[in-house]
Coordinates of C-alpha atoms in Angstrom, one line a residue:
Chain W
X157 CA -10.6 -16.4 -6.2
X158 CA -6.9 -16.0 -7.8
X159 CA -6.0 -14.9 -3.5
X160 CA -2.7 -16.7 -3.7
X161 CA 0.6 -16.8 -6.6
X162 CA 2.4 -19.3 -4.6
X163 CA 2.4 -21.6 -1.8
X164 CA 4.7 -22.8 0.8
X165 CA 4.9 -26.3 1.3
X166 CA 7.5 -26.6 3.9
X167 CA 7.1 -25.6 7.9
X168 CA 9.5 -24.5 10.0
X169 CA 10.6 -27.4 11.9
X170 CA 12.3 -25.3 14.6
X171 CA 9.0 -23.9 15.6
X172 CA 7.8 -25.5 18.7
X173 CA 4.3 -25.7 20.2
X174 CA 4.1 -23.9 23.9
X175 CA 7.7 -22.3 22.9
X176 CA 6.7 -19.9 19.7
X177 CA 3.8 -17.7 20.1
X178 CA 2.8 -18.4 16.1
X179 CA 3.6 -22.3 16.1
X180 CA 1.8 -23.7 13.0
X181 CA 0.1 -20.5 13.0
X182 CA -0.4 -19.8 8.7
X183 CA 0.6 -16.3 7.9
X184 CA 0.4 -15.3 4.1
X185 CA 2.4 -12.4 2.8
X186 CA 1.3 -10.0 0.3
X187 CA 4.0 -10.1 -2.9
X188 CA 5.9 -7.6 -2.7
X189 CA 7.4 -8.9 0.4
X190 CA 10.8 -10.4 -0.1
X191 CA 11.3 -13.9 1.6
X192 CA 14.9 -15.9 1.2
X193 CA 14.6 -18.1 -1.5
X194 CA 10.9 -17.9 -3.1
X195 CA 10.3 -15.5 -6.0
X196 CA 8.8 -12.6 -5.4
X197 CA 7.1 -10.2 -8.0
X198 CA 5.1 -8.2 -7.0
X199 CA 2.6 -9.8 -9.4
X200 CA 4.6 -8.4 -12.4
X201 CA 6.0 -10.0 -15.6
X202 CA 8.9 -7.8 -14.5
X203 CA 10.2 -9.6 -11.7
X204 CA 9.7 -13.3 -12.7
X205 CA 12.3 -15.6 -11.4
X206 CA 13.4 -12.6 -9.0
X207 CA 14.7 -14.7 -5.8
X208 CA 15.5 -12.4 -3.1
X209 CA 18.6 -13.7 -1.2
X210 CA 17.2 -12.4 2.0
X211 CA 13.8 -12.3 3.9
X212 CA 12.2 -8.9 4.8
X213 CA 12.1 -7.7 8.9
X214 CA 8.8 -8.4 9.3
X215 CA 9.1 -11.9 7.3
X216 CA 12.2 -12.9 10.0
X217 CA 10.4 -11.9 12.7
X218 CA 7.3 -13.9 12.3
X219 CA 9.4 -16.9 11.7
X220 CA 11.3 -16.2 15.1
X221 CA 7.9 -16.8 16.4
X222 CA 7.2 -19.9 15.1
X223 CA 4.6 -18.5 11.9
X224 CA 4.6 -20.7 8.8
X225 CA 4.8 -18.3 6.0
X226 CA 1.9 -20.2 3.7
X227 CA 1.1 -18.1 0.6
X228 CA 2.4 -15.6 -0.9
X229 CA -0.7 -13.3 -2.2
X230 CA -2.0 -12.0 -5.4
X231 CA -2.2 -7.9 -5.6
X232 CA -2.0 -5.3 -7.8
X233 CA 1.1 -5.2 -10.1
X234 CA 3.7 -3.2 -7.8
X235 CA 0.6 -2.2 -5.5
X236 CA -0.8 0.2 -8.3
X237 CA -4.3 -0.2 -8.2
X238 CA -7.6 -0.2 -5.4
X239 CA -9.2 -3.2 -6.9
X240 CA -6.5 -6.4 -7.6
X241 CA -7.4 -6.4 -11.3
X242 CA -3.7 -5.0 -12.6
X243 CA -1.6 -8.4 -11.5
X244 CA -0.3 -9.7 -14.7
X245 CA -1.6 -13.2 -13.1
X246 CA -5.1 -12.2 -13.6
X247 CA -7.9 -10.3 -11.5
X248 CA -8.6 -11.6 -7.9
X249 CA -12.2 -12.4 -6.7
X250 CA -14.0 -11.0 -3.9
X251 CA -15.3 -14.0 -1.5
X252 CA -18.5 -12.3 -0.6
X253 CA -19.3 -11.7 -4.6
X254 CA -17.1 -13.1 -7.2
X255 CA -18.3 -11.1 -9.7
X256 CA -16.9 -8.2 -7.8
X257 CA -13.2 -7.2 -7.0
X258 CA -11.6 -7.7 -3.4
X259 CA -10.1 -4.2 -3.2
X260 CA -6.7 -3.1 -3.4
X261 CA -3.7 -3.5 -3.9
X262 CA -3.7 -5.9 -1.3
X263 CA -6.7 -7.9 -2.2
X264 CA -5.5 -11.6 -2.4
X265 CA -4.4 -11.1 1.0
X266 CA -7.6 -9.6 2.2
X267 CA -9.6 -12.4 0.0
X268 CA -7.6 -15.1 1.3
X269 CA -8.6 -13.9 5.3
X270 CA -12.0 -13.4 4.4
X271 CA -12.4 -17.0 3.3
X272 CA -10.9 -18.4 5.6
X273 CA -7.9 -19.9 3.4
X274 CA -5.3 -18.1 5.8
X275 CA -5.5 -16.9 9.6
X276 CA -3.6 -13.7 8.9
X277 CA -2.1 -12.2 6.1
X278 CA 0.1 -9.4 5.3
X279 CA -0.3 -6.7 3.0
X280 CA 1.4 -2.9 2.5
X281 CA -0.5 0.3 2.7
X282 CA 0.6 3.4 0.2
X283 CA -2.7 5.1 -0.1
X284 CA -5.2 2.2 1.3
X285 CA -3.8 -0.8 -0.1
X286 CA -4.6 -2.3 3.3
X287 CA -7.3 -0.8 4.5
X288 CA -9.8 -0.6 1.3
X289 CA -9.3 -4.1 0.4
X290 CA -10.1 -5.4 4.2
X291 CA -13.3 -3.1 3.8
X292 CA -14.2 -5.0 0.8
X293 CA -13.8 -8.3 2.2
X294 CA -15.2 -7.6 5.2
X295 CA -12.1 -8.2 7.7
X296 CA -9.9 -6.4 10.0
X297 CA -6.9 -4.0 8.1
X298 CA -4.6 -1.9 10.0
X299 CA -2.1 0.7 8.5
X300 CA 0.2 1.4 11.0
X301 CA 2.0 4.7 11.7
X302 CA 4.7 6.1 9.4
X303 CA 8.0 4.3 10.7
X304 CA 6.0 2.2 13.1
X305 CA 7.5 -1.1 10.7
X306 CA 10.4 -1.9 9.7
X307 CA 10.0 -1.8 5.6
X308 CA 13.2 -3.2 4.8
X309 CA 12.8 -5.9 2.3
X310 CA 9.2 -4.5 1.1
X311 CA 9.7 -3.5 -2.6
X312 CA 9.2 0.4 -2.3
X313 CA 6.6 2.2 -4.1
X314 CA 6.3 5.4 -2.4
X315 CA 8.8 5.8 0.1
X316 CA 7.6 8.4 2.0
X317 CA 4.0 6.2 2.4
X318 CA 4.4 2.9 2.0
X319 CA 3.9 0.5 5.4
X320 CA 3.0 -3.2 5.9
X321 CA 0.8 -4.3 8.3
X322 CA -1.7 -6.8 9.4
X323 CA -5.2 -8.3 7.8
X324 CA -7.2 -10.6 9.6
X325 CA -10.2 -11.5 11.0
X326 CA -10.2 -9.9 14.5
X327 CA -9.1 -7.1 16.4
X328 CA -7.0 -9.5 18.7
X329 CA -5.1 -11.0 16.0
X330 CA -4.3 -7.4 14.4
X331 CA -3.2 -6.3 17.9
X332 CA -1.0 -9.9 18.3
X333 CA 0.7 -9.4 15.0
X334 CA 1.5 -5.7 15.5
X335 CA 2.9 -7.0 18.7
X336 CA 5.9 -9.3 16.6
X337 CA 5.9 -6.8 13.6
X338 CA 6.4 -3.2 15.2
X339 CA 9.8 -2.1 16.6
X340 CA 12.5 -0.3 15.3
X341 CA 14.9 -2.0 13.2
X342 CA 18.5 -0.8 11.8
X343 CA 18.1 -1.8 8.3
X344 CA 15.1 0.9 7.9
X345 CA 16.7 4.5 8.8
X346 CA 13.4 5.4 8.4
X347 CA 11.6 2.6 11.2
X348 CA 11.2 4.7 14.1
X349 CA 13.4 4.0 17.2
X350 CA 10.5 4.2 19.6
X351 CA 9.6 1.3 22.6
X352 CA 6.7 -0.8 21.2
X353 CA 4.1 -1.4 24.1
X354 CA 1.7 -4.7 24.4
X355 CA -1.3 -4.2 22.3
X356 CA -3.3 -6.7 23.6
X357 CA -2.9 -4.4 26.3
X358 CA -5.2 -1.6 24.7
X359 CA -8.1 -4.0 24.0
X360 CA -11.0 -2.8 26.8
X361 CA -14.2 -3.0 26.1
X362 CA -14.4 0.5 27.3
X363 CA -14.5 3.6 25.0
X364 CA -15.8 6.0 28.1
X365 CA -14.8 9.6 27.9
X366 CA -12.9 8.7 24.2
X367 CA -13.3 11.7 21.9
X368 CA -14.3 10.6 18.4
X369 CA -14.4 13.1 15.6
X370 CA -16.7 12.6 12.4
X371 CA -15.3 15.1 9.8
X372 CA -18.2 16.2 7.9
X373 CA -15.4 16.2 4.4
X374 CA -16.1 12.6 4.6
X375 CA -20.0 12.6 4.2
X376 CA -19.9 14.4 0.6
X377 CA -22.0 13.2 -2.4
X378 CA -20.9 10.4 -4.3
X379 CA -20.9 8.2 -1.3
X380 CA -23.1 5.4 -1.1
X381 CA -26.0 6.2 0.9
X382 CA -26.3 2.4 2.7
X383 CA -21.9 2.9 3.7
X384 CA -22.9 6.5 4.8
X385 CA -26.0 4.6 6.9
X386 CA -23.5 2.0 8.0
X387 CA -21.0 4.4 9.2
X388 CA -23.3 6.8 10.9
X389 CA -24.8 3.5 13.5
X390 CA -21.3 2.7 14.1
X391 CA -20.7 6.4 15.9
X392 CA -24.2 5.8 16.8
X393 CA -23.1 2.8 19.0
X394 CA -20.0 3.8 20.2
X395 CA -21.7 6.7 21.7
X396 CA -24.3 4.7 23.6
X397 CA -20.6 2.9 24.8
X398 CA -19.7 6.1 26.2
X399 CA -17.8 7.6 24.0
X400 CA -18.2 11.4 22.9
X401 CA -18.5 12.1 19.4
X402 CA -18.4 15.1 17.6
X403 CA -18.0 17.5 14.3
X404 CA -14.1 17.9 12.9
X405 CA -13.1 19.7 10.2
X406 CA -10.3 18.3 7.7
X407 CA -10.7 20.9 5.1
X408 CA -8.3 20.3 2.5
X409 CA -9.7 16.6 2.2
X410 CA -10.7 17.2 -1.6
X411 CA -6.6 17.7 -2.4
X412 CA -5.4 15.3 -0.8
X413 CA -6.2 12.4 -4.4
X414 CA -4.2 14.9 -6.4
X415 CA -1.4 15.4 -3.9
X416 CA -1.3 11.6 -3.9
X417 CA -1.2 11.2 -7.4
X418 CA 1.9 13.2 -8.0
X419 CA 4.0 12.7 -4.6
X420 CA 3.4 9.4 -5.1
X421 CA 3.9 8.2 -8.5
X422 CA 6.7 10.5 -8.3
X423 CA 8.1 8.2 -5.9
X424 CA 7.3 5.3 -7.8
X425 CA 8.9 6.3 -10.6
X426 CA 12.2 6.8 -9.3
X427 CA 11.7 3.4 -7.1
X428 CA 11.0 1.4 -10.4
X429 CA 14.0 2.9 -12.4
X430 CA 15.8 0.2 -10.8
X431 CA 13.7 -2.5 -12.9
X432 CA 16.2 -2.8 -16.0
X433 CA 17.0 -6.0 -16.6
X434 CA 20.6 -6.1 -15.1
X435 CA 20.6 -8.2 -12.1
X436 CA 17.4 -10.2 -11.1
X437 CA 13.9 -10.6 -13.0
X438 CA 12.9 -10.0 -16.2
X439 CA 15.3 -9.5 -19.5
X440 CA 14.7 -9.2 -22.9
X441 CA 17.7 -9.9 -24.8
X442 CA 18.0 -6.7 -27.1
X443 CA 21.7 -5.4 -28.1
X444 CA 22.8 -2.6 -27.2
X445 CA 22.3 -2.3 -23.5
X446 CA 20.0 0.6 -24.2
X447 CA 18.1 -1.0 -26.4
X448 CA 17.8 -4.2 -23.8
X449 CA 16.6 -1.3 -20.9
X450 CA 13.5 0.3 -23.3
X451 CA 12.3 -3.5 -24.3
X452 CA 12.9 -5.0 -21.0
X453 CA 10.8 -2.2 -19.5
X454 CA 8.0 -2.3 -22.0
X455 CA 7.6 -6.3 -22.1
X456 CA 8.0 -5.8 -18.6
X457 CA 5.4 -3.1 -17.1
X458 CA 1.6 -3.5 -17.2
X459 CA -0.7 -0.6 -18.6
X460 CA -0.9 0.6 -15.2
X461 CA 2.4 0.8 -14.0
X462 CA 3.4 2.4 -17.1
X463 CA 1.0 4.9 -16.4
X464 CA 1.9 6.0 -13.4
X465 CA 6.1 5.9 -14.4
X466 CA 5.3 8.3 -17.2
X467 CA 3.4 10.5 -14.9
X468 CA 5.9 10.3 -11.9
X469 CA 8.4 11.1 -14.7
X470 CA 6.9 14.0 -15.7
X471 CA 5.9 15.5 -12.8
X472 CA 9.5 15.3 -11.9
X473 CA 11.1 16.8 -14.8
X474 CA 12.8 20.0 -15.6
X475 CA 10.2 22.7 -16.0
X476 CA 7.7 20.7 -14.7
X477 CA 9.1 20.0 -10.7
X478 CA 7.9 23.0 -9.2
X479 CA 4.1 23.3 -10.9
X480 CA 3.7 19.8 -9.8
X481 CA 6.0 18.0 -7.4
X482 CA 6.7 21.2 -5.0
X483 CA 3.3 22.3 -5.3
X484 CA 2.1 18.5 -3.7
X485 CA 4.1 18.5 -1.2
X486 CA 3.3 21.7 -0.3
X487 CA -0.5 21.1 0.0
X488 CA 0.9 17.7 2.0
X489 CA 1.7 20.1 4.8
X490 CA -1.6 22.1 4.5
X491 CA -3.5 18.1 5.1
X492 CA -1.2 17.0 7.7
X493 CA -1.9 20.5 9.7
X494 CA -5.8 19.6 9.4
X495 CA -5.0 16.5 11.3
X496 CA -2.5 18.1 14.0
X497 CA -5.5 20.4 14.1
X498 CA -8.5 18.4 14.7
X499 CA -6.2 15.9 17.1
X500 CA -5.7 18.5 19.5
X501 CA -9.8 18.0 19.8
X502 CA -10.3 14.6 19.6
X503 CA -8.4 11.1 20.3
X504 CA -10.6 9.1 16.8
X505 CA -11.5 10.2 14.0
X506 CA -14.1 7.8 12.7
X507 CA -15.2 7.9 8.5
X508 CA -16.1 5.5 6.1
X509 CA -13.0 3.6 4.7
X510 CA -14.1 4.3 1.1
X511 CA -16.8 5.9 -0.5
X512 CA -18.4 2.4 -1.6
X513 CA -18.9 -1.7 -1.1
X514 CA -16.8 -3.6 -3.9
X515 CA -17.6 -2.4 -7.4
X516 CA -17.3 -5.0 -9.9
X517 CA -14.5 -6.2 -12.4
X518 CA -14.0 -4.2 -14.9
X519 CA -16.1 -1.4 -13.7
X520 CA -13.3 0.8 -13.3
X521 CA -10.2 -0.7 -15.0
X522 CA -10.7 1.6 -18.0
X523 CA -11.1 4.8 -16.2
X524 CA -8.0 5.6 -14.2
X525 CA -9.3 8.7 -12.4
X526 CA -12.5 7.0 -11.0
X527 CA -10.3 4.2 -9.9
X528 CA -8.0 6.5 -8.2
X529 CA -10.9 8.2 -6.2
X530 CA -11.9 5.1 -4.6
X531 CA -9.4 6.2 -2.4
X532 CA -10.0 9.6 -1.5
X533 CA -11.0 8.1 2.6
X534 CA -7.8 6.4 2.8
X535 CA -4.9 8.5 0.9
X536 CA -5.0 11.6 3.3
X537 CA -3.9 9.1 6.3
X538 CA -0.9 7.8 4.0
X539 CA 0.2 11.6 3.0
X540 CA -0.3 12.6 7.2
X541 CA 1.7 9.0 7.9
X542 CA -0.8 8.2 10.8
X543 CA -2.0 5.0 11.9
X544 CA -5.8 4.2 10.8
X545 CA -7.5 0.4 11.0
X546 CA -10.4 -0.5 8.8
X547 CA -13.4 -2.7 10.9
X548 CA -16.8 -4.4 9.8
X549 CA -19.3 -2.1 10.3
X550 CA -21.7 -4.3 8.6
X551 CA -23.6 -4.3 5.2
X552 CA -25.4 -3.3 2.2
X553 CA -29.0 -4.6 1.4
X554 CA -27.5 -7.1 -1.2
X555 CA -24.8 -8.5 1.5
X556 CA -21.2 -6.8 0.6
X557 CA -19.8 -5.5 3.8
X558 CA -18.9 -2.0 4.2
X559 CA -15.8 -0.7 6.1
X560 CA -15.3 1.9 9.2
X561 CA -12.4 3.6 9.3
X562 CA -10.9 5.2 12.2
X563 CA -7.5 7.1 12.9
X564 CA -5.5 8.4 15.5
X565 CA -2.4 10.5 16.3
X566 CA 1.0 9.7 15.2
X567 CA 2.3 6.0 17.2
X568 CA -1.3 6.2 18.6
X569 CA -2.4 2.3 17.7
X570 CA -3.2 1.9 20.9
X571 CA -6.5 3.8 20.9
X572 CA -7.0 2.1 17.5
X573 CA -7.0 -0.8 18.9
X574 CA -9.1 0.0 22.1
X575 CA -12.0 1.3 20.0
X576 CA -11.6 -1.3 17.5
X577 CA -12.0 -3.9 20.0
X578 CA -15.0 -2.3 22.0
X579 CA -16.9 -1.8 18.6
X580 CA -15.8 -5.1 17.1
X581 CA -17.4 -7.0 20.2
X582 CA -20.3 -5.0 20.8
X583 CA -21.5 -5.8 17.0
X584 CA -19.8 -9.2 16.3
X585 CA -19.6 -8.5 12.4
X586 CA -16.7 -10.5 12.1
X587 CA -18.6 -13.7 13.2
X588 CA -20.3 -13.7 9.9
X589 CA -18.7 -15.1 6.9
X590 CA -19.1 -15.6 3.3
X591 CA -20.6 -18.5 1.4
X592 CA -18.1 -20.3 -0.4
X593 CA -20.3 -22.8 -1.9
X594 CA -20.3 -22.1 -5.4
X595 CA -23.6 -20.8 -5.9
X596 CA -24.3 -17.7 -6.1
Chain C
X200 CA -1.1 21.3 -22.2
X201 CA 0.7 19.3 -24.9
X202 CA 2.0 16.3 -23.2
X203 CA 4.3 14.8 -25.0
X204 CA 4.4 11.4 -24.2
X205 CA 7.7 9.9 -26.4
X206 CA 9.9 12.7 -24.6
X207 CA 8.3 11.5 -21.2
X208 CA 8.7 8.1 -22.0
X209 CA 12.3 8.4 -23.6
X210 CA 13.0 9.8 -19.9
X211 CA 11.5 6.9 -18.4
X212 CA 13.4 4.3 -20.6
X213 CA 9.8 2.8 -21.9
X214 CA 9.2 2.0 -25.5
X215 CA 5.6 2.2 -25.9
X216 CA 3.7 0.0 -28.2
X217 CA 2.1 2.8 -31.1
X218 CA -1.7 1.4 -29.8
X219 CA -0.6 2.5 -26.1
X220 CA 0.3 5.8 -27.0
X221 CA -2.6 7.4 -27.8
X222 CA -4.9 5.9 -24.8
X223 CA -1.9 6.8 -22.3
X224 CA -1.8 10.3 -23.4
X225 CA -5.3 10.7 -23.3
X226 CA -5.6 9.2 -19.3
X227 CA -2.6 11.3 -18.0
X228 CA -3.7 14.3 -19.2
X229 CA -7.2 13.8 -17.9
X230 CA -4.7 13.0 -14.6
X231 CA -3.2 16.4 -14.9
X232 CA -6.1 18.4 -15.5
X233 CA -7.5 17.0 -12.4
X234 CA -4.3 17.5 -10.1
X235 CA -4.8 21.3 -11.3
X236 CA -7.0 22.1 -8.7
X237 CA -4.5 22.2 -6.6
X238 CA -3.8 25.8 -8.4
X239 CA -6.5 27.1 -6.2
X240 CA -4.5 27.2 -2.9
X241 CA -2.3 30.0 -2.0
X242 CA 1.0 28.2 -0.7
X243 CA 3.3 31.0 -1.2
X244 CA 4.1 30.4 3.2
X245 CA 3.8 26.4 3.0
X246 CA 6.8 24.4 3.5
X247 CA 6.9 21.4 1.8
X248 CA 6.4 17.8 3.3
X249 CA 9.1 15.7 1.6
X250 CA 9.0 13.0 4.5
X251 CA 6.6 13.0 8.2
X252 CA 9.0 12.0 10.3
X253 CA 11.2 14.5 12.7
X254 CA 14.2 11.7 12.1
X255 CA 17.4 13.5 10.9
X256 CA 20.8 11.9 10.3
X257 CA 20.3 8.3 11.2
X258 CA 23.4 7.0 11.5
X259 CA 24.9 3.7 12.0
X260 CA 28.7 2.5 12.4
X261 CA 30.7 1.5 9.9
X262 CA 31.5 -2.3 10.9
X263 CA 32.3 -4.7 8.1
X264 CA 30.0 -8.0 8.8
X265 CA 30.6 -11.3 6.7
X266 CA 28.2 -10.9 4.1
X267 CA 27.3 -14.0 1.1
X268 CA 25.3 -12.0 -0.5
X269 CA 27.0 -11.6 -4.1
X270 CA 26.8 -15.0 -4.5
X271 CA 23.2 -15.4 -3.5
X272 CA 22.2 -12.1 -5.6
X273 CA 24.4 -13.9 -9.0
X274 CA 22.5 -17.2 -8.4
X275 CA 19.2 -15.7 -10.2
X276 CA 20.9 -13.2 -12.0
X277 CA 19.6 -12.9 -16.0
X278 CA 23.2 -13.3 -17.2
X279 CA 26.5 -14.1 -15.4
X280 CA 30.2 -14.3 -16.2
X281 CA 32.2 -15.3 -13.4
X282 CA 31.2 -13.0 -10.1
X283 CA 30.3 -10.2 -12.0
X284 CA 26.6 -9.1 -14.1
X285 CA 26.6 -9.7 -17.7
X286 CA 25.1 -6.8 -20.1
X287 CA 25.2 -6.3 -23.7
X288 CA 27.7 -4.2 -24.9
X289 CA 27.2 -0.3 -24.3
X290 CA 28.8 1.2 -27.7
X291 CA 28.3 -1.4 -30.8
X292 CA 31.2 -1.1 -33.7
X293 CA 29.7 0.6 -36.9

């Protein structure tokens, strides 16, 4: 499956059973994590032998709890991508079909849950990098609220998106895990100093009197009929649970894969200038220094990421800033009003978590745009930086699962949680698994 | 639109290999053609969204901790000389 770049063989010795909540428990961590001592590349040629000489929040607090941090997970190179196919270590598999991909960015981490080869993983959410991939592979995904986790040693991409969170196989363990990695934290000004409550706490079976909103900008053609099906009996059910669900309207929906494609490659670009060659990863001995920069960069960078620097750059330079960059974050404002709007009438909004099951390798690799708008049911909860978890909602005729997506108010992963976890046991999705016998 | 991809990428500090140019050009400016529709929305009385957050000034104070970090970060470091980075020169001699 290609799931994991590295392993840990070590275990934290200092972990005790009946002391730390995560004893032995194996947590992988998506590679663009930084952890003390093991290199860490975000699955680019750029970043070999990088050795961060400091682990990440979230990475410190899971081993204050006793978590052995197994693998370290394949993805798309600097997260840039919705299927796992640009790591310069080679495409990752999905475990239900491995002709197909896994989703991404944060597919090994998603394939590696899926198949069992880790109890939890981590991965980081810019525009669905959680979410679509746990879709794909049929397991739990949460992207927490903006500022909800502390991002401090997660290689930025987009700044003003980017947050790690939890993959795994239930709704409990997503809620036990957000429990250890929420909280404020001083190293992130932008991790938001808020009290974290117990989410084991939300999970009721009991969705009675919970206003769920199905915005009819999510049901538009293009979508596979069998996740539209799938999507529709999940409201389906938790209505007969007691929930009430009606019509939203989030009607600048279409925009919001174009806002995300400048705002956020904007962003990337200027995260990435810091890849030169100077002081850890990747160096091409050129002389002069600027020579070394341009060669180091190119030898560096995969197709993709190059892509998305020159566009960032662009979009960002002089003549071009307003007609583009100001312009995006301007129709930002006019998608994170829709949401303000339609919360003020419901407590869920429920959608698909993308518009199909995994596609196949290669199927989209050579067409940038069609790639990018396999996220067009993830990106507008990335540029609105609200919290939204991805479920099992069950699957096509030929057996890929399809994804449910639900979101909630701003530092509302509480009611996530809650309807997760009333959904989750009502249809027991999770309890079925992939065949990992080699045939096909 | 003409977009000229060795300015962009001069700007960028990228060489391009001569067989990427023409296939990169050609997918951003299918990329920009399709961020255009944004053109149809009258923003003239949006403010922008540069961050979601309603955080201003975060501040912290300014204690100095024991840190080991430069010797940690020169440890992997391409090219040392003694505790600093090692480049190539930045002006060569004619």
């Amino acid at each position: 499956m290609n799931a994991f770049l590295r392993f840990n063989p070590e275990y934290d010795l200092s972990s005790q059973p009946g002391v730390s909540p995560l004893f032995g428990v194996p947590v992988s961590v998506k590679d663009n994590i930084c952890i003390q001592g093991k290199e860490t590349t975000c699955a680019s040629k750029i970043l070999k032998g990088h050795v961060p000489p400091y682990d990440a929040t979230v990475i410190e607090r899971l081993k204050s709890k006793g978590a052995t941090i197994f693998g370290q997970c394949n993805m798309d190179e600097f997260a840039f991508g919705s299927s796992s196919e640009t790591s310069a270590f080679g495409p990752v598999r999905n475990p239900w079909d491995l002709d197909r991909v896994p989703g991404g960015s944060s597919g090994g981490s998603a394939a590696a849950v899926s198949a069992d080869m880790t109890l939890a993983a981590l991965g980081s959410d810019t525009g669905g990098s959680i979410r679509q991939p746990a879709a794909f592979c049929g397991v739990v995904g949460l992207k927490p609220t903006y500022g909800r986790v502390s991002r401090f040693g997660l290689i930025a991409f987009g700044s003003s998106f980017d947050q790690i969170g939890p993959i795994t196989k239930t709704v409990e363990d997503a809620a036990i895990l957000m429990n250890i990695l929420a909280g404020h934290d001083s190293k992130d000004s932008t991790s938001a100093p808020m009290p974290v409550p117990d989410y084991t706490k939300a999970l009721r079976r009991d969705v009675r009197g919970l206003r769920i909103g199905l915005p009819e900008e999510y049901f538009i053609e293009g979508i596979d009929p069998e996740v539209e099906k799938n999507v529709r009996a999940a409201a389906e059910i938790l209505k007969r649970l007691g929930a009430e669900v009606k019509s939203v309207k989030l009607p600048h929906t279409a925009y919001s894969v174009a806002v995300y494609y400048i705002v956020a490659v904007a962003e990337a670009s200027s995260n990435l200038g810091r890849f030169d060659g100077v002081e850890y990863g990747l160096r091409i001995p050129e002389k002069p220094l600027r020579e070394m920069y341009f060669e180091t960069r190119d030898q560096g960078f995969g197709r993709e990421a190059k892509r998305r620097i020159l566009l960032g750059t662009f979009v960002l330079s002089s003549g071009y800033y307003e007609a583009y960059y100001l312009k995006g974050q301007k129709v930002r404002t006019l998608i994170r009003d829709d949401f303000n709007k339609a919360f003020k009438e419901v407590d869920v909004i429920l959608t698909p978590t993308a518009p199909t099951a995994a596609f196949k390798i290669g199927e989209k690799l050579n067409d940038p745009l069609a790639m990018y708008l396999s996220d067009i049911f993830t990106i507008p909860v990335n540029l609105a930086g609200i919290p939204a978890i991805s479920i099992p909602c069950g699957f096509t005729s030929s057996g890929l699962p399809v994804g449910l997506q639900l979101m909630a108010k701003p530092f509302d992963e509480e009611t996530l949680f809650r309807t997760a976890y009333a959904f989750e046991q009502e249809t027991e999705f999770y309890k079925k698994n992939p065949k990992l016998d080699g045939e096909k | 639109m003409e977009f000229e991809i060795l300015k962009i990428a001069e700007l960028a500090r990228l060489n391009l290999k001569p067989e990427e140019q023409e296939k990169l050009t050609k997918d951003l400016e299918a990329i920009l053609g399709y961020v255009k529709k944004l053109d149809s929305l009258d923003t003239s009385k949006v403010e922008p969204t540069s961050h979601v957050l309603d955080l201003e000034n975060v501040f912290r104070s300014d204690q100095a901790k024991p840190s080991h970090v430069r010797d940690k970060a020169l440890e992997h470091a391409p090219l040392r000389e003694g505790k600093f980075f090692k480049v190539p020169k930045v002006v060569e001699r004619e």
